[in-house]
Amino acid sequence: MISPDSDIHVRVRGLRFSFGPRVIYDGVDLDIPRGKITAILGPSGTGKTTLLRLIGGQWRPKSGSIEVDGVNVHKQSRSQLFELRKRMGLLFQSGALLTDLSVFENVAFPLREHTDLPESMIRDLVLMNLEAVGLRGARELYPEQISGGMSRRVALARAIALEPALIMFDEPFTGQDPISMGVLIRLVRTLNKAQGLTSIIVSHDVKEVLSISDYAYVISGGKVLDHGTPEAIRASRSEYAQQFLHGRPDGPVPFHYKASKNYADDLLESVE
Amino acid sequence: MSRGSNILAEFLRGLGQATFFLLTIVRALPGALLRPRLIVQQLYHVGVLSLIIIVISGSFVGMILALQGYRTLSHFGATSTLGVFVSFVVVRELAPVVTALLFAGRAGSALAAEIGLMKATDQLSGMEMMAVDPVKRVIAPRFLAALIAMPLLTSIFAVMAIGVAGGHLIGVDLLGVDQGTYWGQIHAELRPHDVVESLIKSLFFGIVIAWISVYQGYFAAPTSEGVSRATTSTVVVSSLIVVGLDFVLTAFMFR
């Protein structure tokens, strides 16, 4: 893990969380270093999105703690939590743009809600943020008129409008063509470098994410299986990490979903 | 646990959840009033866009009442009281009830679907993460707008049914009831508190429909099936409660 303490932006300790009987996290410890890009890797269904919602305080863990800037997220009142959230951005996989507002108004939304800035200044800020993601020209369009990749860029412009210190990306590259993926990767890196944003990327696009991250965690089955720098992860001897990195169909994560009978018995069983 | 008690438990759970949700909305109302622009926007969606269906239905209900009433009244030679007949039935019952049923179908379902889809597409979560309370920003203005729209639409329904088209068109223009008698009888018989009670009814119906539609949308399962179920439930549950509540209110008002 990384020290000293003040360099840790998000600290997760002993995190347990479950949906009914389904255990999602079973004692997870994570340290997200400040100002760096940290990747959280794992197969679909391991609850990576859940982790971001837990950090954002939308859901509560069964036990364990999550601290952002030394503040326990789940011990805050609603208004304190909202104050905390103004300093963090979460980029949903879908973009989660407000469909009744134009691209411009979507980016202006947090500014209008949380500041009393004059209209001219809001306009400047929105245009600057849109310019940063290359969509100044698309400001009059509505969310249904732009592609999925563009939506994510608009959502990114919106997420950085209040200049947060922490930004979390939920599967930012999933379902993107190579060009928009390249654009998004470059944006994530530039934002991190230019503004010193702490970035958490949750993803299963291993190659792309490892190429830009400073540190990575591999999560599966509710536990952290491996963590380290991208080089260390690539060189990891963990069978699971290797299966995941190389996309092998069978291994510690079995190809076959667990069945109650063996294959031969199942076939021989007469149908009555 | 038996199936029956399961359903009962599920029903009570929903009722509790809906009640807490209503309290949350009520707490958010003062804040919503400070942003009239959002309410006006929603008034357009739930009110202005419901106008056509209200105007047309109101006119036809009035026309039908005049036809039916005229035939019956003519047996007793009392066609001069046609205005009273139409206005009583419309003001006391049909205007608030039919408007509420139409409003649930037109505006309530739209509200539930819109909010449900906002939830399914993470727009509500997205707002929460931007430190914006969706109950204040999305739910409260819609709730208020529905509340304001219902009495207004009810009044428009009544005016269309009694006067502008409806009863007047059929009774006076077609069947030849004297215009002065038509209005004079209404003026003499219809009391101000009939109108007030009608508006009170419509306000109650407005609260019920607004509450049910935002609740159904907000707690819809975030899938296409969930949104469709929320829309249907909004119309079905609102309609049932409106007719039931109408009976109760009528019983109290005409003791």
Short mmCIF file of C-alpha atoms in Angstrom, two decimals:
data_model
loop_
_atom_site.label_atom_id
_atom_site.label_comp_id
_atom_site.label_asym_id
_atom_site.label_seq_id
_atom_site.Cartn_x
_atom_site.Cartn_y
_atom_site.Cartn_z
CA MET A 1 0.00 0.00 0.00
CA ILE A 2 1.01 3.58 -0.46
CA SER A 3 1.98 5.97 2.30
CA PRO A 4 2.15 8.53 3.88
CA ASP A 5 -1.45 8.86 4.97
CA SER A 6 -2.22 12.28 3.55
CA ASP A 7 -1.50 10.93 0.10
CA ILE A 8 -4.46 8.62 0.37
CA HIS A 9 -7.58 10.25 -1.05
CA VAL A 10 -10.00 7.39 -0.55
CA ARG A 11 -9.46 4.78 2.09
CA VAL A 12 -11.60 1.64 2.21
CA ARG A 13 -11.31 -0.68 5.19
CA GLY A 14 -12.97 -4.03 5.82
CA LEU A 15 -15.75 -3.30 3.35
CA ARG A 16 -18.62 -5.77 3.38
CA PHE A 17 -21.69 -5.38 1.23
CA SER A 18 -24.36 -7.70 -0.09
CA PHE A 19 -27.54 -7.63 -2.13
CA GLY A 20 -29.80 -9.87 -0.10
CA PRO A 21 -28.06 -13.24 0.08
CA ARG A 22 -25.57 -12.36 -2.68
CA VAL A 23 -22.29 -11.23 -1.16
CA ILE A 24 -20.63 -8.51 -3.25
CA TYR A 25 -17.78 -7.48 -0.96
CA ASP A 26 -16.35 -9.64 1.73
CA GLY A 27 -13.72 -7.62 3.54
CA VAL A 28 -12.08 -5.34 1.01
CA ASP A 29 -9.27 -2.86 1.78
CA LEU A 30 -8.33 -0.25 -0.79
CA ASP A 31 -6.15 2.85 -0.81
CA ILE A 32 -6.72 5.29 -3.63
CA PRO A 33 -3.68 7.59 -3.93
CA ARG A 34 -4.26 11.30 -4.35
CA GLY A 35 -3.71 12.83 -7.77
CA LYS A 36 -3.12 9.47 -9.43
CA ILE A 37 -5.14 7.27 -11.74
CA THR A 38 -6.18 4.08 -10.00
CA ALA A 39 -7.75 1.21 -11.88
CA ILE A 40 -10.21 -1.22 -10.32
CA LEU A 41 -10.25 -4.30 -12.54
CA GLY A 42 -12.53 -7.27 -12.37
CA PRO A 43 -15.01 -9.30 -14.37
CA SER A 44 -18.56 -8.11 -14.88
CA GLY A 45 -20.83 -8.79 -11.97
CA THR A 46 -18.15 -8.32 -9.31
CA GLY A 47 -19.77 -5.12 -8.13
CA LYS A 48 -17.33 -2.57 -9.46
CA THR A 49 -20.11 -0.07 -10.04
CA THR A 50 -21.36 -0.86 -6.55
CA LEU A 51 -17.99 0.22 -5.20
CA LEU A 52 -18.33 3.65 -6.81
CA ARG A 53 -21.85 4.05 -5.44
CA LEU A 54 -20.56 3.09 -2.00
CA ILE A 55 -17.77 5.66 -2.23
CA GLY A 56 -20.31 8.26 -3.40
CA GLY A 57 -22.49 7.44 -0.39
CA GLN A 58 -25.49 6.34 -2.43
CA TRP A 59 -25.45 2.94 -0.81
CA ARG A 60 -24.38 1.91 2.66
CA PRO A 61 -21.95 -0.90 3.41
CA LYS A 62 -22.98 -3.71 5.74
CA SER A 63 -19.80 -3.10 7.68
CA GLY A 64 -16.43 -1.47 7.23
CA SER A 65 -15.64 2.12 6.43
CA ILE A 66 -15.02 4.35 3.45
CA GLU A 67 -13.16 7.60 4.02
CA VAL A 68 -12.82 10.36 1.46
CA ASP A 69 -10.30 13.00 2.52
CA GLY A 70 -10.34 11.43 5.96
CA VAL A 71 -14.10 11.85 6.30
CA ASN A 72 -16.23 8.75 6.80
CA VAL A 73 -18.75 8.96 3.97
CA HIS A 74 -21.43 6.96 5.73
CA LYS A 75 -21.34 8.90 8.99
CA GLN A 76 -22.39 12.19 7.40
CA SER A 77 -25.77 13.87 7.50
CA ARG A 78 -27.48 14.27 4.14
CA SER A 79 -26.36 17.88 3.78
CA GLN A 80 -22.78 17.04 4.78
CA LEU A 81 -22.82 14.22 2.25
CA PHE A 82 -24.00 16.63 -0.44
CA GLU A 83 -21.14 19.00 0.46
CA LEU A 84 -18.75 16.08 0.10
CA ARG A 85 -20.24 15.11 -3.26
CA LYS A 86 -19.62 18.58 -4.66
CA ARG A 87 -15.94 17.63 -4.50
CA MET A 88 -16.39 14.33 -6.30
CA GLY A 89 -17.67 13.46 -9.74
CA LEU A 90 -19.08 10.14 -10.87
CA LEU A 91 -19.26 9.34 -14.54
CA PHE A 92 -21.99 6.81 -15.16
CA GLN A 93 -21.57 4.25 -17.90
CA SER A 94 -24.64 5.65 -19.65
CA GLY A 95 -23.51 9.25 -19.16
CA ALA A 96 -26.76 9.88 -17.24
CA LEU A 97 -27.30 13.17 -19.07
CA LEU A 98 -30.59 14.90 -18.37
CA THR A 99 -32.55 14.17 -21.52
CA ASP A 100 -34.75 17.26 -21.33
CA LEU A 101 -31.75 19.60 -21.37
CA SER A 102 -29.36 20.47 -24.18
CA VAL A 103 -25.66 19.62 -24.01
CA PHE A 104 -24.95 23.19 -22.90
CA GLU A 105 -27.60 23.12 -20.17
CA ASN A 106 -26.41 19.72 -18.98
CA VAL A 107 -22.93 21.07 -18.35
CA ALA A 108 -24.39 24.25 -16.85
CA PHE A 109 -26.65 22.20 -14.56
CA PRO A 110 -24.30 21.77 -11.56
CA LEU A 111 -23.17 25.40 -11.87
CA ARG A 112 -26.74 26.68 -11.85
CA GLU A 113 -27.67 24.41 -8.95
CA HIS A 114 -24.70 25.17 -6.74
CA THR A 115 -23.42 28.63 -7.61
CA ASP A 116 -24.82 32.12 -8.04
CA LEU A 117 -22.52 32.93 -10.91
CA PRO A 118 -23.79 35.46 -13.46
CA GLU A 119 -25.03 34.03 -16.74
CA SER A 120 -22.04 35.34 -18.69
CA MET A 121 -19.61 33.52 -16.42
CA ILE A 122 -21.62 30.29 -16.54
CA ARG A 123 -21.52 30.54 -20.32
CA ASP A 124 -17.74 30.93 -20.30
CA LEU A 125 -17.22 28.04 -17.90
CA VAL A 126 -19.51 25.74 -19.86
CA LEU A 127 -17.81 26.59 -23.13
CA MET A 128 -14.38 26.03 -21.59
CA ASN A 129 -15.40 22.62 -20.26
CA LEU A 130 -17.01 21.66 -23.53
CA GLU A 131 -13.92 22.83 -25.41
CA ALA A 132 -11.82 20.56 -23.17
CA VAL A 133 -13.79 17.53 -24.30
CA GLY A 134 -13.97 18.77 -27.90
CA LEU A 135 -17.72 19.31 -28.00
CA ARG A 136 -18.08 23.09 -27.96
CA GLY A 137 -19.69 22.77 -31.39
CA ALA A 138 -22.32 20.34 -30.11
CA ARG A 139 -23.70 22.61 -27.40
CA GLU A 140 -27.12 23.09 -28.98
CA LEU A 141 -27.72 19.36 -29.45
CA TYR A 142 -29.84 17.20 -27.15
CA PRO A 143 -28.64 13.95 -25.56
CA GLU A 144 -30.67 11.82 -28.00
CA GLN A 145 -28.92 13.49 -30.93
CA ILE A 146 -25.36 12.52 -29.93
CA SER A 147 -23.52 9.20 -29.83
CA GLY A 148 -22.75 7.19 -26.73
CA GLY A 149 -19.11 8.25 -26.78
CA MET A 150 -20.09 11.91 -27.09
CA SER A 151 -22.55 11.49 -24.20
CA ARG A 152 -19.73 10.28 -22.00
CA ARG A 153 -17.62 13.26 -23.02
CA VAL A 154 -20.46 15.66 -22.17
CA ALA A 155 -20.91 13.85 -18.86
CA LEU A 156 -17.19 14.31 -18.27
CA ALA A 157 -17.45 18.04 -18.98
CA ARG A 158 -20.35 18.19 -16.55
CA ALA A 159 -18.50 16.19 -13.90
CA ILE A 160 -15.54 18.58 -13.94
CA ALA A 161 -17.68 21.73 -13.99
CA LEU A 162 -17.50 22.16 -10.22
CA GLU A 163 -13.78 21.34 -10.26
CA PRO A 164 -13.90 18.24 -8.08
CA ALA A 165 -10.80 16.74 -6.51
CA LEU A 166 -11.91 13.18 -7.18
CA ILE A 167 -13.51 11.73 -10.26
CA MET A 168 -14.78 8.20 -10.67
CA PHE A 169 -15.33 6.54 -14.02
CA ASP A 170 -17.72 3.63 -14.38
CA GLU A 171 -16.66 1.51 -17.35
CA PRO A 172 -15.75 4.56 -19.44
CA PHE A 173 -14.52 2.57 -22.43
CA THR A 174 -17.15 -0.14 -22.70
CA GLY A 175 -18.85 -0.35 -26.07
CA GLN A 176 -16.77 2.37 -27.67
CA ASP A 177 -15.27 2.19 -31.13
CA PRO A 178 -11.45 2.47 -31.24
CA ILE A 179 -11.49 6.17 -32.08
CA SER A 180 -13.85 7.29 -29.31
CA MET A 181 -12.01 4.98 -26.95
CA GLY A 182 -8.76 6.69 -27.86
CA VAL A 183 -10.38 10.08 -27.33
CA LEU A 184 -11.71 9.09 -23.91
CA ILE A 185 -8.40 7.60 -22.82
CA ARG A 186 -6.58 10.77 -23.78
CA LEU A 187 -9.15 12.91 -21.96
CA VAL A 188 -8.89 10.92 -18.75
CA ARG A 189 -5.12 11.18 -18.81
CA THR A 190 -5.03 14.87 -19.71
CA LEU A 191 -7.49 15.78 -16.99
CA ASN A 192 -5.49 13.87 -14.44
CA LYS A 193 -2.23 15.51 -15.47
CA ALA A 194 -3.56 19.04 -15.97
CA GLN A 195 -5.75 19.31 -12.88
CA GLY A 196 -4.16 16.77 -10.58
CA LEU A 197 -7.50 14.98 -10.32
CA THR A 198 -7.60 11.77 -8.36
CA SER A 199 -9.18 9.36 -10.79
CA ILE A 200 -10.70 5.97 -10.14
CA ILE A 201 -11.46 3.91 -13.22
CA VAL A 202 -13.61 0.86 -12.84
CA SER A 203 -13.30 -1.31 -15.89
CA HIS A 204 -12.76 -4.65 -17.51
CA ASP A 205 -10.95 -3.21 -20.50
CA VAL A 206 -7.65 -4.32 -19.02
CA LYS A 207 -5.19 -3.25 -21.69
CA GLU A 208 -6.55 0.28 -22.12
CA VAL A 209 -6.90 0.96 -18.44
CA LEU A 210 -3.51 -0.39 -17.43
CA SER A 211 -1.95 1.77 -20.14
CA ILE A 212 -2.98 4.96 -18.33
CA SER A 213 -3.21 4.00 -14.67
CA ASP A 214 -0.59 4.49 -11.95
CA TYR A 215 -1.92 1.78 -9.67
CA ALA A 216 -4.37 -1.08 -10.07
CA TYR A 217 -6.50 -3.39 -7.98
CA VAL A 218 -7.87 -6.68 -9.27
CA ILE A 219 -11.13 -7.62 -7.59
CA SER A 220 -13.13 -10.81 -7.89
CA GLY A 221 -15.45 -12.83 -5.71
CA GLY A 222 -15.75 -10.02 -3.20
CA LYS A 223 -12.03 -9.83 -2.46
CA VAL A 224 -8.95 -7.98 -3.66
CA LEU A 225 -6.94 -10.64 -5.46
CA ASP A 226 -4.00 -8.55 -6.45
CA HIS A 227 -2.79 -4.98 -6.45
CA GLY A 228 0.23 -3.03 -7.54
CA THR A 229 1.60 -0.93 -10.36
CA PRO A 230 0.47 -1.91 -13.86
CA GLU A 231 3.86 -3.57 -14.43
CA ALA A 232 3.49 -5.61 -11.27
CA ILE A 233 -0.04 -6.64 -12.22
CA ARG A 234 1.08 -7.67 -15.70
CA ALA A 235 3.87 -9.75 -14.18
CA SER A 236 1.63 -11.17 -11.49
CA ARG A 237 1.86 -14.87 -10.90
CA SER A 238 -1.69 -15.07 -9.61
CA GLU A 239 -3.51 -17.55 -11.81
CA TYR A 240 -6.63 -15.47 -11.62
CA ALA A 241 -4.87 -12.26 -12.67
CA GLN A 242 -3.33 -14.07 -15.61
CA GLN A 243 -6.65 -15.53 -16.71
CA PHE A 244 -8.25 -12.12 -16.47
CA LEU A 245 -5.43 -10.20 -18.19
CA HIS A 246 -5.23 -12.62 -21.07
CA GLY A 247 -8.89 -13.36 -21.36
CA ARG A 248 -8.55 -17.12 -21.08
CA PRO A 249 -11.94 -18.82 -21.18
CA ASP A 250 -11.21 -21.34 -18.42
CA GLY A 251 -9.19 -21.16 -15.24
CA PRO A 252 -9.90 -20.09 -11.66
CA VAL A 253 -13.02 -18.48 -13.11
CA PRO A 254 -14.60 -21.60 -14.61
CA PHE A 255 -16.13 -21.65 -18.08
CA HIS A 256 -18.99 -23.80 -16.78
CA TYR A 257 -21.58 -22.32 -14.53
CA LYS A 258 -21.92 -24.63 -11.55
CA ALA A 259 -24.49 -27.39 -12.23
CA SER A 260 -26.12 -29.61 -9.64
CA LYS A 261 -25.46 -32.87 -11.51
CA ASN A 262 -22.57 -34.02 -13.59
CA TYR A 263 -22.87 -33.84 -17.35
CA ALA A 264 -23.32 -37.60 -18.05
CA ASP A 265 -26.00 -38.07 -15.40
CA ASP A 266 -27.79 -35.03 -16.67
CA LEU A 267 -27.90 -36.39 -20.23
CA LEU A 268 -28.87 -39.90 -19.19
CA GLU A 269 -31.71 -38.78 -17.02
CA SER A 270 -34.90 -39.78 -18.77
CA VAL A 271 -37.46 -37.15 -19.49
CA GLU A 272 -40.76 -38.07 -18.01
CA MET B 1 -46.50 -17.42 5.46
CA SER B 2 -49.61 -17.84 3.36
CA ARG B 3 -49.98 -16.10 0.05
CA GLY B 4 -52.68 -13.81 1.41
CA SER B 5 -50.58 -12.49 4.26
CA ASN B 6 -47.68 -12.02 1.85
CA ILE B 7 -49.79 -9.79 -0.32
CA LEU B 8 -51.02 -7.90 2.74
CA ALA B 9 -47.44 -7.43 3.99
CA GLU B 10 -46.38 -6.23 0.54
CA PHE B 11 -49.31 -3.81 0.42
CA LEU B 12 -48.53 -2.39 3.87
CA ARG B 13 -44.86 -2.05 2.98
CA GLY B 14 -45.79 -0.09 -0.14
CA LEU B 15 -48.20 2.09 1.80
CA GLY B 16 -45.55 2.90 4.39
CA GLN B 17 -42.98 3.66 1.73
CA ALA B 18 -45.45 5.89 -0.13
CA THR B 19 -46.34 7.75 3.08
CA PHE B 20 -42.70 8.44 3.91
CA PHE B 21 -42.17 9.56 0.35
CA LEU B 22 -45.11 11.97 0.60
CA LEU B 23 -43.60 13.45 3.78
CA THR B 24 -40.27 13.88 1.99
CA ILE B 25 -42.05 15.67 -0.85
CA VAL B 26 -43.97 17.94 1.53
CA ARG B 27 -40.69 18.91 3.19
CA ALA B 28 -39.27 19.77 -0.22
CA LEU B 29 -42.24 21.92 -1.27
CA PRO B 30 -41.11 25.27 0.24
CA GLY B 31 -37.82 24.96 -1.64
CA ALA B 32 -39.67 24.16 -4.85
CA LEU B 33 -41.84 27.25 -4.46
CA LEU B 34 -38.69 29.37 -4.56
CA ARG B 35 -38.08 28.19 -8.11
CA PRO B 36 -41.33 29.02 -9.90
CA ARG B 37 -39.74 28.52 -13.33
CA LEU B 38 -39.56 24.76 -12.75
CA ILE B 39 -43.20 24.65 -11.66
CA VAL B 40 -44.35 26.67 -14.66
CA GLN B 41 -42.49 24.26 -16.95
CA GLN B 42 -44.29 21.31 -15.38
CA LEU B 43 -47.62 23.14 -15.42
CA TYR B 44 -47.22 23.30 -19.16
CA HIS B 45 -46.56 19.56 -19.37
CA VAL B 46 -49.31 18.33 -17.06
CA GLY B 47 -51.79 21.18 -17.50
CA VAL B 48 -51.63 22.81 -20.90
CA LEU B 49 -50.96 19.54 -22.69
CA SER B 50 -54.01 17.99 -20.98
CA LEU B 51 -56.26 20.81 -22.19
CA ILE B 52 -57.39 19.24 -25.45
CA ILE B 53 -58.63 16.02 -23.88
CA ILE B 54 -60.37 17.96 -21.09
CA VAL B 55 -62.05 20.44 -23.43
CA ILE B 56 -63.30 17.76 -25.82
CA SER B 57 -64.47 15.40 -23.07
CA GLY B 58 -66.16 18.22 -21.16
CA SER B 59 -68.07 19.30 -24.25
CA PHE B 60 -69.27 15.81 -25.05
CA VAL B 61 -70.23 14.99 -21.47
CA GLY B 62 -72.34 18.18 -21.40
CA MET B 63 -73.93 17.38 -24.75
CA ILE B 64 -74.82 13.85 -23.68
CA LEU B 65 -76.27 15.05 -20.39
CA ALA B 66 -78.44 17.60 -22.21
CA LEU B 67 -79.78 14.96 -24.60
CA GLN B 68 -80.52 12.47 -21.85
CA GLY B 69 -81.84 15.09 -19.45
CA TYR B 70 -84.07 16.76 -22.00
CA ARG B 71 -85.78 13.48 -22.86
CA THR B 72 -86.48 12.59 -19.26
CA LEU B 73 -87.47 16.11 -18.21
CA SER B 74 -89.85 16.45 -21.16
CA HIS B 75 -91.98 13.64 -19.68
CA PHE B 76 -92.72 15.96 -16.80
CA GLY B 77 -92.85 19.11 -18.87
CA ALA B 78 -89.86 20.37 -16.95
CA THR B 79 -87.39 21.01 -19.78
CA SER B 80 -86.89 24.53 -18.42
CA THR B 81 -84.85 23.01 -15.57
CA LEU B 82 -82.39 21.43 -18.02
CA GLY B 83 -79.69 23.93 -16.99
CA VAL B 84 -80.05 22.98 -13.35
CA PHE B 85 -79.87 19.30 -14.18
CA VAL B 86 -76.75 19.65 -16.30
CA SER B 87 -74.98 22.03 -13.95
CA PHE B 88 -75.68 19.98 -10.81
CA VAL B 89 -74.45 16.75 -12.31
CA VAL B 90 -71.42 18.41 -13.86
CA VAL B 91 -70.33 20.65 -11.01
CA ARG B 92 -70.96 18.24 -8.18
CA GLU B 93 -69.75 15.01 -9.71
CA LEU B 94 -68.71 14.67 -13.30
CA ALA B 95 -66.33 17.61 -13.61
CA PRO B 96 -64.05 16.61 -10.71
CA VAL B 97 -64.32 12.85 -11.28
CA VAL B 98 -64.05 12.66 -15.06
CA THR B 99 -61.30 15.29 -15.08
CA ALA B 100 -59.42 13.26 -12.47
CA LEU B 101 -59.75 10.04 -14.46
CA LEU B 102 -58.62 11.74 -17.65
CA PHE B 103 -55.84 13.53 -15.80
CA ALA B 104 -54.58 10.23 -14.35
CA GLY B 105 -54.56 8.73 -17.83
CA ARG B 106 -52.98 11.66 -19.59
CA ALA B 107 -50.71 13.43 -17.08
CA GLY B 108 -50.28 10.87 -14.29
CA SER B 109 -49.09 8.14 -16.61
CA ALA B 110 -46.72 10.57 -18.34
CA LEU B 111 -45.27 11.67 -14.99
CA ALA B 112 -44.74 8.09 -13.83
CA ALA B 113 -43.14 7.08 -17.12
CA GLU B 114 -40.88 10.14 -17.22
CA ILE B 115 -39.66 9.73 -13.66
CA GLY B 116 -39.31 5.96 -14.05
CA LEU B 117 -37.21 6.41 -17.19
CA MET B 118 -35.10 9.06 -15.50
CA LYS B 119 -34.41 6.50 -12.82
CA ALA B 120 -33.72 3.68 -15.29
CA THR B 121 -31.22 5.86 -17.18
CA ASP B 122 -29.39 6.90 -13.99
CA GLN B 123 -30.49 10.52 -14.31
CA LEU B 124 -31.79 10.58 -10.74
CA SER B 125 -28.65 8.89 -9.41
CA GLY B 126 -26.60 11.28 -11.50
CA MET B 127 -28.30 14.24 -9.84
CA GLU B 128 -27.70 12.79 -6.40
CA MET B 129 -24.03 12.43 -7.22
CA MET B 130 -23.97 16.07 -8.31
CA ALA B 131 -25.29 16.87 -4.82
CA VAL B 132 -28.70 17.81 -6.23
CA ASP B 133 -31.65 16.29 -4.43
CA PRO B 134 -33.94 14.72 -7.06
CA VAL B 135 -36.93 15.06 -4.74
CA LYS B 136 -36.42 18.83 -4.64
CA ARG B 137 -35.40 19.27 -8.26
CA VAL B 138 -37.60 16.72 -10.07
CA ILE B 139 -40.37 15.41 -7.85
CA ALA B 140 -41.58 18.45 -5.89
CA PRO B 141 -42.17 20.74 -8.90
CA ARG B 142 -44.09 17.99 -10.71
CA PHE B 143 -46.16 17.25 -7.63
CA LEU B 144 -47.03 20.93 -7.17
CA ALA B 145 -47.86 21.40 -10.83
CA ALA B 146 -50.27 18.47 -10.79
CA LEU B 147 -51.87 19.89 -7.65
CA ILE B 148 -52.37 23.30 -9.25
CA ALA B 149 -53.50 21.91 -12.58
CA MET B 150 -56.33 19.70 -11.31
CA PRO B 151 -58.74 22.41 -10.00
CA LEU B 152 -58.02 24.54 -13.07
CA LEU B 153 -58.73 21.68 -15.47
CA THR B 154 -61.86 20.77 -13.50
CA SER B 155 -63.14 24.34 -13.88
CA ILE B 156 -62.45 24.28 -17.59
CA PHE B 157 -64.23 20.93 -17.89
CA ALA B 158 -67.29 22.33 -16.09
CA VAL B 159 -67.40 25.50 -18.17
CA MET B 160 -67.16 23.49 -21.39
CA ALA B 161 -69.82 20.99 -20.27
CA ILE B 162 -72.37 23.54 -19.06
CA GLY B 163 -71.83 26.61 -21.12
CA VAL B 164 -69.55 27.06 -24.03
CA ALA B 165 -70.42 23.84 -25.87
CA GLY B 166 -72.00 20.93 -24.05
CA GLY B 167 -75.37 21.50 -22.43
CA HIS B 168 -75.89 24.94 -23.85
CA LEU B 169 -75.18 23.86 -27.41
CA ILE B 170 -77.60 20.96 -27.29
CA GLY B 171 -80.23 22.34 -24.90
CA VAL B 172 -80.48 25.92 -26.08
CA ASP B 173 -79.21 25.94 -29.65
CA LEU B 174 -80.55 22.55 -30.76
CA LEU B 175 -83.53 21.61 -28.58
CA GLY B 176 -84.82 25.13 -28.10
CA VAL B 177 -84.70 25.62 -24.33
CA ASP B 178 -84.91 29.36 -23.68
CA GLN B 179 -81.45 30.81 -23.10
CA GLY B 180 -82.57 33.09 -20.30
CA THR B 181 -84.31 30.22 -18.52
CA TYR B 182 -81.28 27.97 -18.93
CA TRP B 183 -78.92 30.44 -17.29
CA GLY B 184 -81.46 31.88 -14.90
CA GLN B 185 -82.24 28.48 -13.40
CA ILE B 186 -78.56 27.71 -13.01
CA HIS B 187 -78.04 31.09 -11.38
CA ALA B 188 -80.91 30.51 -8.98
CA GLU B 189 -80.19 26.93 -8.01
CA LEU B 190 -76.46 26.36 -8.16
CA ARG B 191 -75.02 27.54 -4.86
CA PRO B 192 -71.50 28.93 -4.44
CA HIS B 193 -70.61 26.14 -2.07
CA ASP B 194 -71.41 23.58 -4.80
CA VAL B 195 -68.59 25.13 -6.75
CA VAL B 196 -66.31 25.28 -3.73
CA GLU B 197 -66.98 21.63 -2.91
CA SER B 198 -66.29 20.69 -6.49
CA LEU B 199 -62.94 22.43 -6.31
CA ILE B 200 -62.15 20.80 -2.96
CA LYS B 201 -62.84 17.42 -4.51
CA SER B 202 -60.60 18.17 -7.45
CA LEU B 203 -57.83 19.32 -5.12
CA PHE B 204 -58.03 16.02 -3.22
CA PHE B 205 -57.98 14.10 -6.49
CA GLY B 206 -55.01 16.19 -7.62
CA ILE B 207 -53.08 15.27 -4.47
CA VAL B 208 -53.91 11.59 -4.89
CA ILE B 209 -52.95 11.44 -8.56
CA ALA B 210 -49.79 13.50 -8.12
CA TRP B 211 -48.72 11.39 -5.16
CA ILE B 212 -49.39 8.07 -6.88
CA SER B 213 -47.72 9.00 -10.15
CA VAL B 214 -44.50 10.39 -8.67
CA TYR B 215 -44.35 7.49 -6.21
CA GLN B 216 -44.85 4.88 -8.93
CA GLY B 217 -42.21 6.53 -11.11
CA TYR B 218 -39.67 7.06 -8.34
CA PHE B 219 -39.92 3.51 -7.03
CA ALA B 220 -40.29 1.80 -10.40
CA ALA B 221 -37.96 -1.08 -11.13
CA PRO B 222 -35.31 0.46 -13.41
CA THR B 223 -36.21 -1.71 -16.41
CA SER B 224 -38.57 -1.32 -19.34
CA GLU B 225 -40.95 -3.74 -17.67
CA GLY B 226 -40.75 -1.80 -14.41
CA VAL B 227 -41.57 1.49 -16.12
CA SER B 228 -44.49 0.00 -17.98
CA ARG B 229 -45.82 -1.51 -14.77
CA ALA B 230 -45.46 1.84 -12.99
CA THR B 231 -47.42 3.59 -15.74
CA THR B 232 -50.24 1.06 -15.64
CA SER B 233 -50.39 1.04 -11.84
CA THR B 234 -50.57 4.82 -11.82
CA VAL B 235 -53.69 4.85 -13.96
CA VAL B 236 -55.36 1.85 -12.34
CA VAL B 237 -54.66 2.78 -8.72
CA SER B 238 -55.40 6.49 -9.23
CA SER B 239 -58.71 5.74 -10.93
CA LEU B 240 -59.82 3.35 -8.21
CA ILE B 241 -58.86 5.73 -5.43
CA VAL B 242 -60.52 8.66 -7.19
CA VAL B 243 -63.91 6.92 -7.44
CA GLY B 244 -63.64 5.56 -3.89
CA LEU B 245 -62.56 8.90 -2.49
CA ASP B 246 -65.34 10.62 -4.42
CA PHE B 247 -67.88 8.49 -2.62
CA VAL B 248 -66.39 9.35 0.75
CA LEU B 249 -66.16 13.08 -0.01
CA THR B 250 -69.69 13.17 -1.39
CA ALA B 251 -70.99 11.40 1.70
CA PHE B 252 -69.36 14.04 3.90
CA MET B 253 -70.39 17.01 1.81
CA PHE B 254 -74.07 16.09 1.45
CA ARG B 255 -74.76 14.87 4.94
#
